[in-house]
Tab-separated table of C-alpha atoms in Angstrom:
chain	number	residue	atom	x	y	z
A	1	MET	CA	7.844	-18.633	-40.434
A	2	THR	CA	11.179	-20.157	-41.434
A	3	PRO	CA	12.278	-23.597	-40.148
A	4	GLY	CA	13.496	-23.389	-36.534
A	5	GLU	CA	12.006	-19.925	-36.045
A	6	ASP	CA	9.660	-19.567	-33.068
A	7	SER	CA	6.768	-17.119	-32.908
A	8	GLY	CA	8.658	-14.671	-30.698
A	9	THR	CA	11.579	-14.529	-33.095
A	10	ARG	CA	9.196	-13.986	-35.995
A	11	VAL	CA	7.504	-11.024	-34.279
A	12	LEU	CA	10.841	-9.471	-33.377
A	13	GLY	CA	12.053	-9.892	-36.937
A	14	LEU	CA	8.969	-8.052	-38.173
A	15	ILE	CA	9.554	-5.272	-35.635
A	16	ASP	CA	13.072	-4.898	-37.032
A	17	GLU	CA	11.804	-4.945	-40.617
A	18	HIS	CA	9.002	-2.426	-40.042
A	19	LEU	CA	10.568	-0.212	-37.393
A	20	ASP	CA	10.067	2.998	-39.393
A	21	SER	CA	6.332	2.416	-39.818
A	22	ILE	CA	5.992	1.406	-36.158
A	23	ARG	CA	7.651	4.668	-35.177
A	24	ALA	CA	5.217	6.582	-37.399
A	25	GLN	CA	2.142	4.861	-35.919
A	26	LEU	CA	3.052	5.262	-32.233
A	27	THR	CA	3.236	8.418	-30.175
A	28	ASP	CA	6.608	9.431	-28.760
A	29	ALA	CA	5.678	8.037	-25.346
A	30	GLN	CA	4.378	4.768	-26.809
A	31	TYR	CA	7.508	4.286	-28.911
A	32	GLN	CA	9.870	5.023	-26.040
A	33	LEU	CA	7.985	2.565	-23.845
A	34	LEU	CA	8.331	-0.072	-26.585
A	35	LEU	CA	12.103	0.446	-26.606
A	36	THR	CA	12.161	0.174	-22.831
A	37	ARG	CA	10.223	-3.103	-22.910
A	38	LEU	CA	12.557	-4.448	-25.616
A	39	ARG	CA	15.527	-3.673	-23.377
A	40	ALA	CA	13.840	-5.495	-20.499
A	41	LEU	CA	13.349	-8.529	-22.728
A	42	ALA	CA	16.955	-8.384	-23.905
A	43	ASP	CA	18.144	-8.320	-20.275
A	44	THR	CA	16.027	-11.336	-19.291
A	45	PRO	CA	17.993	-14.547	-18.580
A	46	PRO	CA	17.188	-16.792	-21.575
A	47	ASP	CA	16.790	-19.873	-19.370
A	48	ASP	CA	14.170	-18.222	-17.123
A	49	SER	CA	11.120	-19.225	-19.155
A	50	ARG	CA	8.565	-17.471	-16.932
A	51	ALA	CA	10.508	-14.210	-16.977
A	52	VAL	CA	10.904	-14.437	-20.770
A	53	ARG	CA	7.146	-14.919	-21.175
A	54	ARG	CA	6.356	-11.958	-18.929
A	55	ALA	CA	8.873	-9.683	-20.646
A	56	PHE	CA	7.637	-10.698	-24.088
A	57	GLN	CA	4.015	-10.115	-23.051
A	58	SER	CA	4.867	-6.652	-21.699
A	59	MET	CA	6.514	-5.822	-25.008
A	60	ARG	CA	3.411	-7.051	-26.885
A	61	LEU	CA	1.210	-4.692	-24.865
A	62	CYS	CA	3.178	-1.758	-26.277
A	63	LEU	CA	2.177	-2.771	-29.822
A	64	VAL	CA	-1.590	-2.813	-29.230
A	65	PRO	CA	-2.011	0.748	-30.653
A	66	LEU	CA	-0.798	-0.408	-34.085
A	67	PRO	CA	-3.675	-0.411	-36.588
A	68	PHE	CA	-5.203	-3.532	-38.039
A	69	GLY	CA	-3.442	-4.461	-41.259
A	70	HIS	CA	0.004	-3.526	-39.990
A	71	PRO	CA	2.309	-6.547	-40.503
A	72	VAL	CA	3.432	-6.585	-36.877
A	73	ARG	CA	-0.146	-6.334	-35.591
A	74	GLU	CA	-1.198	-9.150	-37.923
A	75	ALA	CA	1.647	-11.304	-36.579
A	76	LEU	CA	0.613	-10.613	-32.998
A	77	ASP	CA	-2.955	-11.601	-33.827
A	78	SER	CA	-1.969	-14.815	-35.577
A	79	VAL	CA	0.770	-16.426	-33.501
A	80	ARG	CA	0.660	-18.063	-30.088
A	81	LEU	CA	3.413	-17.805	-27.506
A	82	VAL	CA	3.304	-21.264	-25.944
A	83	GLY	CA	4.976	-23.083	-23.114
A	84	ALA	CA	8.364	-22.402	-21.641
A	85	ALA	CA	11.063	-20.668	-23.616
A	86	PRO	CA	14.125	-22.928	-24.043
A	87	VAL	CA	17.596	-22.168	-22.752
A	88	GLY	CA	19.143	-19.610	-25.060
A	89	SER	CA	15.693	-18.472	-26.160
A	90	PRO	CA	15.853	-17.220	-29.757
A	91	ALA	CA	13.457	-14.403	-28.814
A	92	VAL	CA	15.878	-13.017	-26.212
A	93	LEU	CA	18.884	-13.363	-28.501
A	94	ARG	CA	16.994	-11.770	-31.396
A	95	THR	CA	16.029	-8.853	-29.168
A	96	ARG	CA	19.658	-8.281	-28.243
A	97	ASP	CA	20.595	-8.197	-31.928
A	98	LEU	CA	17.762	-5.759	-32.642
A	99	LEU	CA	18.782	-3.411	-29.837
A	100	ALA	CA	22.419	-3.551	-30.910
A	101	ARG	CA	21.343	-2.250	-34.315
A	102	LEU	CA	19.057	0.391	-32.861
A	103	THR	CA	21.707	1.761	-30.530
A	104	ALA	CA	24.613	1.570	-32.979
A	105	GLY	CA	24.206	5.189	-34.061
A	106	PRO	CA	22.417	8.424	-33.172
A	107	PRO	CA	20.112	9.387	-31.621
A	108	PRO	CA	21.096	8.049	-28.192
A	109	ALA	CA	18.700	5.717	-26.469
A	110	PRO	CA	16.165	7.407	-24.194
A	111	ASP	CA	16.507	7.071	-20.465
A	112	ALA	CA	14.487	3.976	-19.573
A	113	ALA	CA	13.708	5.176	-16.060
A	114	ALA	CA	12.304	8.465	-17.395
A	115	VAL	CA	10.090	6.667	-19.915
A	116	ILE	CA	8.674	4.313	-17.299
A	117	ALA	CA	8.180	7.179	-14.838
A	118	ALA	CA	6.158	9.129	-17.421
A	119	VAL	CA	3.858	6.168	-18.048
A	120	GLU	CA	3.405	5.543	-14.339
A	121	GLN	CA	2.649	9.217	-13.727
A	122	ARG	CA	-0.090	9.124	-16.375
A	123	LEU	CA	-1.647	6.004	-14.864
A	124	ARG	CA	-1.531	7.431	-11.349
A	125	ARG	CA	-3.714	10.320	-12.498
A	126	ALA	CA	-6.614	7.941	-13.101
A	127	PRO	CA	-9.239	7.818	-10.296
A	128	ALA	CA	-8.229	5.254	-7.681
A	129	LEU	CA	-9.146	3.861	-4.269
A	130	SER	CA	-6.793	3.696	-1.334
A	131	ALA	CA	-5.775	0.398	0.208
A	132	ALA	CA	-7.932	1.197	3.246
A	133	GLU	CA	-10.981	1.877	1.073
A	134	VAL	CA	-10.535	-1.416	-0.724
A	135	ARG	CA	-10.099	-3.359	2.519
A	136	THR	CA	-13.353	-1.839	3.763
A	137	ARG	CA	-15.144	-3.401	0.812
A	138	TYR	CA	-13.786	-6.756	1.922
A	139	SER	CA	-14.638	-6.305	5.618
A	140	GLY	CA	-11.001	-5.837	6.495
A	141	SER	CA	-9.752	-8.853	4.560
A	142	ALA	CA	-7.092	-8.676	1.880
A	143	PRO	CA	-8.477	-7.993	-1.614
A	144	PRO	CA	-7.971	-10.616	-4.340
A	145	PRO	CA	-4.503	-10.639	-5.899
A	146	GLU	CA	-6.022	-10.248	-9.386
A	147	LEU	CA	-6.833	-6.605	-8.669
A	148	ILE	CA	-4.410	-4.091	-10.174
A	149	ARG	CA	-2.516	-2.388	-7.360
A	150	LEU	CA	-0.298	0.577	-8.241
A	151	THR	CA	2.213	2.056	-5.827
A	152	ASP	CA	2.244	5.809	-5.288
A	153	PRO	CA	5.312	7.196	-3.471
A	154	GLU	CA	3.150	9.695	-1.584
A	155	LEU	CA	-0.228	7.954	-1.253
A	156	GLY	CA	0.831	4.325	-0.936
A	157	ASP	CA	-0.995	1.510	-2.676
A	158	ARG	CA	-3.767	2.618	-5.028
A	159	TYR	CA	-6.356	0.508	-6.846
A	160	PRO	CA	-7.646	2.003	-10.129
A	161	GLU	CA	-11.314	2.746	-9.586
A	162	PHE	CA	-12.542	1.408	-12.925
A	163	GLN	CA	-12.102	-2.120	-11.536
A	164	PHE	CA	-15.062	-1.687	-9.172
A	165	ARG	CA	-18.770	-1.443	-9.781
A	166	PRO	CA	-20.254	2.014	-9.066
A	167	GLY	CA	-21.712	2.824	-5.690
A	168	GLY	CA	-19.189	1.039	-3.516
A	169	GLY	CA	-19.649	-2.311	-5.186
A	170	ALA	CA	-17.326	-5.259	-5.631
A	171	PRO	CA	-14.952	-5.612	-8.582
A	172	TYR	CA	-16.346	-6.581	-11.955
A	173	GLU	CA	-15.826	-10.300	-12.440
A	174	VAL	CA	-14.636	-9.646	-15.978
A	175	VAL	CA	-11.946	-7.321	-14.616
A	176	LEU	CA	-10.576	-10.097	-12.435
A	177	GLU	CA	-10.694	-12.505	-15.365
A	178	VAL	CA	-8.912	-10.141	-17.754
A	179	ASN	CA	-6.340	-9.231	-15.100
A	180	ARG	CA	-5.486	-12.907	-14.736
A	181	VAL	CA	-4.969	-13.123	-18.495
A	182	LEU	CA	-2.738	-10.039	-18.434
A	183	LEU	CA	-0.720	-11.329	-15.441
A	184	ALA	CA	-1.596	-8.171	-13.518
A	185	ASP	CA	-0.027	-9.572	-10.359
A	186	ALA	CA	3.356	-9.622	-12.119
A	187	ASP	CA	2.963	-6.502	-14.297
A	188	PRO	CA	0.296	-4.220	-12.783
A	189	TRP	CA	1.488	-1.191	-14.748
A	190	GLY	CA	1.219	-3.040	-18.064
A	191	ALA	CA	-2.266	-4.291	-17.180
A	192	ALA	CA	-3.392	-0.819	-16.099
A	193	ASP	CA	-2.033	0.639	-19.330
A	194	TRP	CA	-4.055	-1.930	-21.324
A	195	TRP	CA	-7.267	-0.981	-19.541
A	196	LEU	CA	-6.724	2.790	-19.730
A	197	SER	CA	-5.283	3.197	-23.251
A	198	GLY	CA	-6.994	3.160	-26.629
A	199	ASN	CA	-7.526	-0.319	-28.046
A	200	ALA	CA	-8.002	-0.822	-31.791
A	201	TRP	CA	-9.326	-4.364	-31.254
A	202	LEU	CA	-12.241	-2.856	-29.297
A	203	GLY	CA	-12.909	0.053	-31.636
A	204	GLY	CA	-10.315	2.529	-30.427
A	205	GLY	CA	-11.550	3.385	-26.931
A	206	PRO	CA	-9.993	2.293	-23.632
A	207	PRO	CA	-11.353	-1.054	-22.387
A	208	ALA	CA	-12.128	0.457	-18.967
A	209	ALA	CA	-14.758	2.688	-20.586
A	210	LEU	CA	-16.490	-0.365	-22.040
A	211	LEU	CA	-17.226	-2.136	-18.752
A	212	GLY	CA	-20.955	-2.753	-18.619
A	213	VAL	CA	-21.267	-1.497	-22.202
A	214	ARG	CA	-19.642	-4.200	-24.318
A	215	PRO	CA	-20.231	-7.881	-23.527
A	216	ASP	CA	-17.718	-9.329	-21.094
A	217	ARG	CA	-16.636	-11.867	-23.707
A	218	ASP	CA	-15.422	-9.005	-25.950
A	219	LEU	CA	-13.085	-7.692	-23.246
A	220	VAL	CA	-11.774	-11.139	-22.406
A	221	GLY	CA	-11.354	-11.889	-26.102
A	222	ALA	CA	-9.317	-8.728	-26.640
A	223	ALA	CA	-6.977	-9.653	-23.792
A	224	VAL	CA	-6.622	-13.272	-24.927
A	225	ALA	CA	-6.000	-12.167	-28.513
A	226	LEU	CA	-3.105	-10.038	-27.294
A	227	VAL	CA	-1.557	-12.555	-24.939
A	228	GLU	CA	-2.087	-15.758	-26.908
A	229	GLY	CA	-2.258	-14.409	-30.440
A	230	ASP	CA	-5.661	-15.944	-31.210
């Protein structure tokens, strides 16, 4: 890391440097979602530190499928995004420079709304409980805010079923803990994508399939490693 360079700027510089290999390692949908998250980060007010952190974290989630040994993945696993981003955050400014280069020539940028809609459609296909079913499990009370809640335009609020123990049970405690790490209340789609997509840190399978199989500490560790770079 060069003098004056923060961890976010370093990661973005590596994305710029290794963009071709990133494109080769990600599926079309994963790559388009990465571009969409980069645009969201570039559009974030640099002096809104909480929004910068959320946008940067959402972008990091898109890079989880990169294999171990990839320079960008190694950077994500070794740096920590700490504290509040300063006014004029270098990470936001660096993202704007990166996107300016990416969009300078053909092909045209994909439609961000279409990319996000495709991801949301995939996540909505996962088994889920209705809001009424979840309230029943809490005797009519509101469920905890840590639960991932996805909005369906036809069915209303839906809670991915993997969060709950089989047989009508309560949520897994580790799910609530990981969801807090992933800021699921602010980015439920990003958190759901983490749980339901392949994860190299955990051996390639989706974390949701490992509930009750792998130790809880492994799932929490995978989430912390992504968010904090440990």
